[in-house]
CSV table of C-alpha atoms and ligand atoms in Angstrom, one decimal:
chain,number,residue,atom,x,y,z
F,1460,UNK,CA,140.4,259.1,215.8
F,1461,UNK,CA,139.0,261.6,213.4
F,1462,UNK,CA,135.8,263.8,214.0
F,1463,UNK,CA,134.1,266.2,210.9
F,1464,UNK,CA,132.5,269.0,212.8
F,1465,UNK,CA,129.8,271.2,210.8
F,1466,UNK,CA,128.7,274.6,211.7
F,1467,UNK,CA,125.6,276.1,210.1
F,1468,UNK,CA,124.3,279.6,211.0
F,1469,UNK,CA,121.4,281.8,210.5
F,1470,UNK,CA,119.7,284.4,211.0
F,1471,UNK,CA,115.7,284.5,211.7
F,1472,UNK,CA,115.4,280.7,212.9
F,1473,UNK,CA,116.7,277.6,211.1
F,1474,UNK,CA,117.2,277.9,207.4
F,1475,UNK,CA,115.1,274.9,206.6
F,1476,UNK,CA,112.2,277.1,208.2
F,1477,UNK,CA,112.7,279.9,206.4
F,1478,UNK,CA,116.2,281.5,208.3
F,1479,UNK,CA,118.6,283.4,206.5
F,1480,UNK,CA,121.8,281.6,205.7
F,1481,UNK,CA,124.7,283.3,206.9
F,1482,UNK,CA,127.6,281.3,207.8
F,1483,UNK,CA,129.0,277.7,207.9
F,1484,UNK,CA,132.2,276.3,208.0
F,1485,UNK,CA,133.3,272.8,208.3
F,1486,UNK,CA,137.0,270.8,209.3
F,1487,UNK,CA,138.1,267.1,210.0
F,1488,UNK,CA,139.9,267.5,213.5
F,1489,UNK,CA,141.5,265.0,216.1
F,1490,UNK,CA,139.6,264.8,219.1
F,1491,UNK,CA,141.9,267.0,221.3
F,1492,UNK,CA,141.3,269.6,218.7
F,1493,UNK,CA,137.3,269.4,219.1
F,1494,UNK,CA,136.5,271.8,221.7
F,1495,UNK,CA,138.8,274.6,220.9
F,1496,UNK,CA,137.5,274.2,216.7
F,1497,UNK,CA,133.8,274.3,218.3
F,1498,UNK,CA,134.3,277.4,220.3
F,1499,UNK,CA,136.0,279.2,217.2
F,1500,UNK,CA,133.0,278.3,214.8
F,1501,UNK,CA,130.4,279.5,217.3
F,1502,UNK,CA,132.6,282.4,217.5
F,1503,UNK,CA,132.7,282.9,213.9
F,1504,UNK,CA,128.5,282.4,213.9
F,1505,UNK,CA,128.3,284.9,216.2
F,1506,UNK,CA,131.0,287.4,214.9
F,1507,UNK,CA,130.1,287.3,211.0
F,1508,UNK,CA,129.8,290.1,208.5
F,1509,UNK,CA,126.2,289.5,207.9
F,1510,UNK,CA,125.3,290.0,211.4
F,1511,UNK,CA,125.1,288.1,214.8
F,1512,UNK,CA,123.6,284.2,214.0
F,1513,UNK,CA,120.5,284.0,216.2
F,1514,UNK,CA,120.8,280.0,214.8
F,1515,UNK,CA,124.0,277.9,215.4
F,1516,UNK,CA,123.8,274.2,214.5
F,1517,UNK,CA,127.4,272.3,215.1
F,1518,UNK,CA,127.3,268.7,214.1
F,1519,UNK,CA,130.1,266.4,215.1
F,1520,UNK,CA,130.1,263.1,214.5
F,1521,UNK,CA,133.5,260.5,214.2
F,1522,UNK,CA,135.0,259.2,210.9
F,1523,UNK,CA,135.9,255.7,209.4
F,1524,UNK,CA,139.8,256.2,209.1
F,1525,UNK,CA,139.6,253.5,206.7
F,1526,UNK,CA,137.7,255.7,203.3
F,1527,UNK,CA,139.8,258.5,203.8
F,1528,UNK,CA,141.5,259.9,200.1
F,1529,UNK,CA,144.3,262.0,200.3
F,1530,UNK,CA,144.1,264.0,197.6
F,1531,UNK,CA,147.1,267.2,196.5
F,1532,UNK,CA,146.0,270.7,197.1
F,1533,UNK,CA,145.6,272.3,193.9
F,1534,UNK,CA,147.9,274.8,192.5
F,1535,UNK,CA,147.3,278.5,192.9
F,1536,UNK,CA,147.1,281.1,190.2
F,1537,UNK,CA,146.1,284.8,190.5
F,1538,UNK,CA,144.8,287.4,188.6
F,1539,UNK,CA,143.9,290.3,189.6
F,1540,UNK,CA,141.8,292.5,187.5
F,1541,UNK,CA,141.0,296.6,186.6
F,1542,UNK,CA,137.5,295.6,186.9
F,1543,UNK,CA,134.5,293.5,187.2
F,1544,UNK,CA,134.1,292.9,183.3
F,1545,UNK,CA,137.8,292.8,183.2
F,1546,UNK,CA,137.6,289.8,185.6
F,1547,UNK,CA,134.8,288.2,183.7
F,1548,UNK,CA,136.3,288.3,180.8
F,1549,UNK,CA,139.5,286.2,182.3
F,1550,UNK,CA,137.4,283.8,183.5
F,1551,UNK,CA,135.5,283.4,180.7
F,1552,UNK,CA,138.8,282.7,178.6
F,1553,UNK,CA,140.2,280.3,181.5
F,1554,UNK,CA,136.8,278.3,181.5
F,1555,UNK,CA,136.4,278.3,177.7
F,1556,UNK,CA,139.9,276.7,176.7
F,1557,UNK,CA,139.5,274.1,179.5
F,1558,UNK,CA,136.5,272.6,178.5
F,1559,UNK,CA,133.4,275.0,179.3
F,1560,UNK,CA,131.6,276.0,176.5
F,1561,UNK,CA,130.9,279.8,176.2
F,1562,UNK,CA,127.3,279.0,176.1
F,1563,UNK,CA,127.2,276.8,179.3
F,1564,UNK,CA,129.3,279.3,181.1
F,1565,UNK,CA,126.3,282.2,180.3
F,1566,UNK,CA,123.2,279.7,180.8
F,1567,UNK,CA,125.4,278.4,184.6
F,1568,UNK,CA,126.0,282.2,185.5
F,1569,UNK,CA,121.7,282.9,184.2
F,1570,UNK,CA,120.9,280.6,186.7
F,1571,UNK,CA,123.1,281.3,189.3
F,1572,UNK,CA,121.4,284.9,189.3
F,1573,UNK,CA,118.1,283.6,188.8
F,1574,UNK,CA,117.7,281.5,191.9
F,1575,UNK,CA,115.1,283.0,194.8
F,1576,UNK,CA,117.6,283.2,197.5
F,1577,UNK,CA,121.1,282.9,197.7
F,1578,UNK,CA,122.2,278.8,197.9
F,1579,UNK,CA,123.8,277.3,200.3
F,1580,UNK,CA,125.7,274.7,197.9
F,1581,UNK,CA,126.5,274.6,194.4
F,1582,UNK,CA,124.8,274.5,190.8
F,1583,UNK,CA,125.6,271.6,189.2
F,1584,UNK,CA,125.9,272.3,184.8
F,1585,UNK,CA,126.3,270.2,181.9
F,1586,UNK,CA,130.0,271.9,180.6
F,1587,UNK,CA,128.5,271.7,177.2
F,1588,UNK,CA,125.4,273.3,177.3
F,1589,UNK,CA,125.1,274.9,180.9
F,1590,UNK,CA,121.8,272.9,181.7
F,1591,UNK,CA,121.4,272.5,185.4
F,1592,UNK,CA,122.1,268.5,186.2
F,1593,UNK,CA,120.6,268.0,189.7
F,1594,UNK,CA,117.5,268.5,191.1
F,1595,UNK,CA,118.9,269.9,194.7
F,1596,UNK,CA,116.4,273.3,194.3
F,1597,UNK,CA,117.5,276.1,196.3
F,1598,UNK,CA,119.8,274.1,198.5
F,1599,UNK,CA,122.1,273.0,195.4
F,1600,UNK,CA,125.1,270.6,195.9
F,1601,UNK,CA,126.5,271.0,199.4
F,1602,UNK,CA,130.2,269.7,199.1
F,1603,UNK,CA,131.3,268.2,203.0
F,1604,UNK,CA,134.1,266.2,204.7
F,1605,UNK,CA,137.0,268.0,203.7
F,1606,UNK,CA,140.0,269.4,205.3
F,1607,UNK,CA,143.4,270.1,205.2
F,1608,UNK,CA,145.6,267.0,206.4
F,1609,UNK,CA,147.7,269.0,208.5
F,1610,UNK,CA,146.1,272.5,208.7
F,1611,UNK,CA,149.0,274.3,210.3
F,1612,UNK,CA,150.8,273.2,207.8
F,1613,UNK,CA,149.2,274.3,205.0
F,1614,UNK,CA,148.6,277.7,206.1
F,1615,UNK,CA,152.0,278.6,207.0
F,1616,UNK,CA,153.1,277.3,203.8
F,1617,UNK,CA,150.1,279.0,201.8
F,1618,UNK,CA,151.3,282.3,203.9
F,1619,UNK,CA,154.7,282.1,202.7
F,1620,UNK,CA,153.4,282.5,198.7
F,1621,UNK,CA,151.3,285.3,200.0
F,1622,UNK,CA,147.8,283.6,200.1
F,1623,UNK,CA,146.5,284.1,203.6
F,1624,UNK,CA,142.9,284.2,205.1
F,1625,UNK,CA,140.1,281.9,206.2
F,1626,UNK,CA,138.5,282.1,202.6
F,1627,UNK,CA,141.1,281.2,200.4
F,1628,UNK,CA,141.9,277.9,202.7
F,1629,UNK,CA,138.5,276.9,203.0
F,1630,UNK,CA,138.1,277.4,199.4
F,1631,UNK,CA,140.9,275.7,198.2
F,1632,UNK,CA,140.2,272.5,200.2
F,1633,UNK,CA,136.7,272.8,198.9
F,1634,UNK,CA,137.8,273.6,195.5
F,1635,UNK,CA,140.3,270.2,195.5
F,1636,UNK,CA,137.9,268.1,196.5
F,1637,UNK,CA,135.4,269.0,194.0
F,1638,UNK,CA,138.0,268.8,191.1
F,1639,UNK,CA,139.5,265.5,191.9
F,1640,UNK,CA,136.0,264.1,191.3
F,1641,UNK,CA,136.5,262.8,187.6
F,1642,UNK,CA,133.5,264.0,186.4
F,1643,UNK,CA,134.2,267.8,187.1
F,1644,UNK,CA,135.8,269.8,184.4
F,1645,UNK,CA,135.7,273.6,186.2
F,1646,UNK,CA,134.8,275.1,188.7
F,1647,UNK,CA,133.6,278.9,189.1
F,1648,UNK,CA,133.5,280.5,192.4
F,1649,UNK,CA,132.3,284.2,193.8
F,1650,UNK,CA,131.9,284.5,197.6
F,1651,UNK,CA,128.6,285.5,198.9
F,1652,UNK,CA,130.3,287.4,201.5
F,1653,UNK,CA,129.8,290.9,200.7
F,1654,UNK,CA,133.1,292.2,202.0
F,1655,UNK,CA,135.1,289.7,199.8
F,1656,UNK,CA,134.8,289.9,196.1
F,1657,UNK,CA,137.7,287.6,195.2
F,1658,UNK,CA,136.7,284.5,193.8
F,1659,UNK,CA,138.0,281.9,191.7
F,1660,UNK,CA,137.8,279.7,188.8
F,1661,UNK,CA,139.5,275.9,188.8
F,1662,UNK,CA,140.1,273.7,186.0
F,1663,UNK,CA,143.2,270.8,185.8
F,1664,UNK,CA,145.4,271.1,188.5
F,1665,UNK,CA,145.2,274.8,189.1
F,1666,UNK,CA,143.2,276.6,191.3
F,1667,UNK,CA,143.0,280.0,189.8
F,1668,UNK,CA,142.3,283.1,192.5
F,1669,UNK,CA,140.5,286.2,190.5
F,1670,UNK,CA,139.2,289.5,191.1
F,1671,UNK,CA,137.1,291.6,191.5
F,1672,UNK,CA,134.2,289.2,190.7
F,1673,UNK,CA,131.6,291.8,192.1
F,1674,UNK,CA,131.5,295.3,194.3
F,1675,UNK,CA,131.9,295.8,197.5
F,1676,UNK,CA,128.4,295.4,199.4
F,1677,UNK,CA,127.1,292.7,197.2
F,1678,UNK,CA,125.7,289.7,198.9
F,1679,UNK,CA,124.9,287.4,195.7
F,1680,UNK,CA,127.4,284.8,195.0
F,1681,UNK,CA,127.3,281.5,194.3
F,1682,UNK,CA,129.1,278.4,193.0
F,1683,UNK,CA,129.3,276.5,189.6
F,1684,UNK,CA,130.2,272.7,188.8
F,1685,UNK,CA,130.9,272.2,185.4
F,1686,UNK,CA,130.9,268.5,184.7
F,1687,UNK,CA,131.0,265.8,181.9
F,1688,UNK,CA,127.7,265.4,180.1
F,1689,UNK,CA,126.8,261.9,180.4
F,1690,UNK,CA,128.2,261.5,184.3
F,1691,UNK,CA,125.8,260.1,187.2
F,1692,UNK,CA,124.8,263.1,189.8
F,1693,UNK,CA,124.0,260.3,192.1
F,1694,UNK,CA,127.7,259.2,192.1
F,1695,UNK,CA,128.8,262.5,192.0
F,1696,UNK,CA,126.8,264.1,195.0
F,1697,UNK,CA,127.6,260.9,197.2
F,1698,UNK,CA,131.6,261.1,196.6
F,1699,UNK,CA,131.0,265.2,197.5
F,1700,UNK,CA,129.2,265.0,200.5
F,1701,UNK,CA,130.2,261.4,201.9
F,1702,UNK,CA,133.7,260.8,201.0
F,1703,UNK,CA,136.4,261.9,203.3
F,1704,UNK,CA,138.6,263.5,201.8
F,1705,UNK,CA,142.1,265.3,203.0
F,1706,UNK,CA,144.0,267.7,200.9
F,1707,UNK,CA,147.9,267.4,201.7
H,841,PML,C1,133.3,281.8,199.8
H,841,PML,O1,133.1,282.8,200.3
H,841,PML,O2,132.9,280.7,200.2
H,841,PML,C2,134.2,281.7,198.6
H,841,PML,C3,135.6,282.2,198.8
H,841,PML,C4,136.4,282.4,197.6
H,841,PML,C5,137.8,282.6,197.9
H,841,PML,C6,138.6,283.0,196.8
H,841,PML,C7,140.1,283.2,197.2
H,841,PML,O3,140.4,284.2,198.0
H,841,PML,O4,140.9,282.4,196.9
């Protein structure tokens, strides 16, 4: 038996009443693996860079065994860049010859840095012309039920071609689901975590780490979906947040 747990945190009450975001974190364990995963989340709540959570919300709840995709991990490029600009500039080229259009790429990033607050889940832009496709507000597109197949695993063998940390192997399950939905072209990535300005950009197969995406101390980040221009957002938010899905 499989369980998805969930771990939201904020700061200043719950962030549907007007908390601060800070944290959340999610994995597909077994059930023997339940309590020791819950204590480590409300750990990580507790212990994050933005300050202690004075709001922790776990969710748990079991999965049908029988919808589960297995899907490849992506594989993993890096850059790493002089600068900011410098960075930019590589992502830009990555995007542009796999199917974003300069112009959507500068009207996703506009909006990304327009938004009130920071978002929780993702901008979701037509790859053509950068026009936002779903009307998710604030929250944006929050991408759920994901997780290595066999964490361990992964890690170790992640470790051994030097990629390491909670970041990168959250992202990259993230980042696989989201790309083996067929109507996402690219992804772009830059942590809100203001101690970690790697980020990343995915397209094809490839999940392409680059940096330095912003300075240190920065809290604004965000994520970017760019997807086909005639696809359904109702198909596509439903396989992201309902479909289980277990990178190997
Ligand atoms: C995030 O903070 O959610 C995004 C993390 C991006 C990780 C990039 C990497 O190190 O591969």
């Amino acid at each position: 038996m499989y369980y998805s747990i969930r771990m939201r945190a904020a700061q200043g009450g719950a962030h549907e009443k007007g908390g601060h975001h800070i944290s959340g974190a999610e994995r597909i364990v077994t059930k023997d693996q339940l309590e020791q995963l819950s204590a480590e989340l409300v750990h990580r709540a507790l212990h994050h860079s933005k300050g202690c959570a004075d709001f922790i919300r776990l969710t748990i709840d079991a999965i049908d065994e029988t919808g589960i995709h297995y899907v490849p991990a992506l594989s993993v490029k890096t850059t790493h860049a002089t600068s900011v600009e410098a960075a930019y500039a590589i992502a830009q080229k990555l995007l542009t010859t796999h199917g974003v259009t300069e112009t959507a790429l500068q009207q996703g990033l506009h909006l990304l840095r327009t938004q009130k607050e920071a978002m929780r889940g993702a901008l979701i832009c037509n790859a053509l012309t950068g026009d936002r496709m779903d009307n998710l507000g604030n929250r944006g597109l929050r991408v759920s039920r994901m997780a290595f197949a066999n964490e361990n695993k992964a890690c170790q063998y992640f470790q051994e071609q030097g990629h390491t940390g909670i970041h990168f192997q959250e992202a990259l399950v993230l980042a696989t689901k989201v790309l083996s939905a067929p109507q996402v072209i690219s992804e772009f990535c830059i942590s809100d975590d203001p101690d970690y300005t790697t980020g990343y950009v995915s397209y094809g197969h490839t999940y392409h780490r680059l940096g330095p995406l912003k300075e240190f101390g920065d809290e604004r980040g965000g994520r970017i979906f760019f997807v086909q221009p005639n696809m359904s957002i109702d198909d596509l938010q439903n396989y992201l947040e309902n479909t289980t899905v277990l990178v190997t």
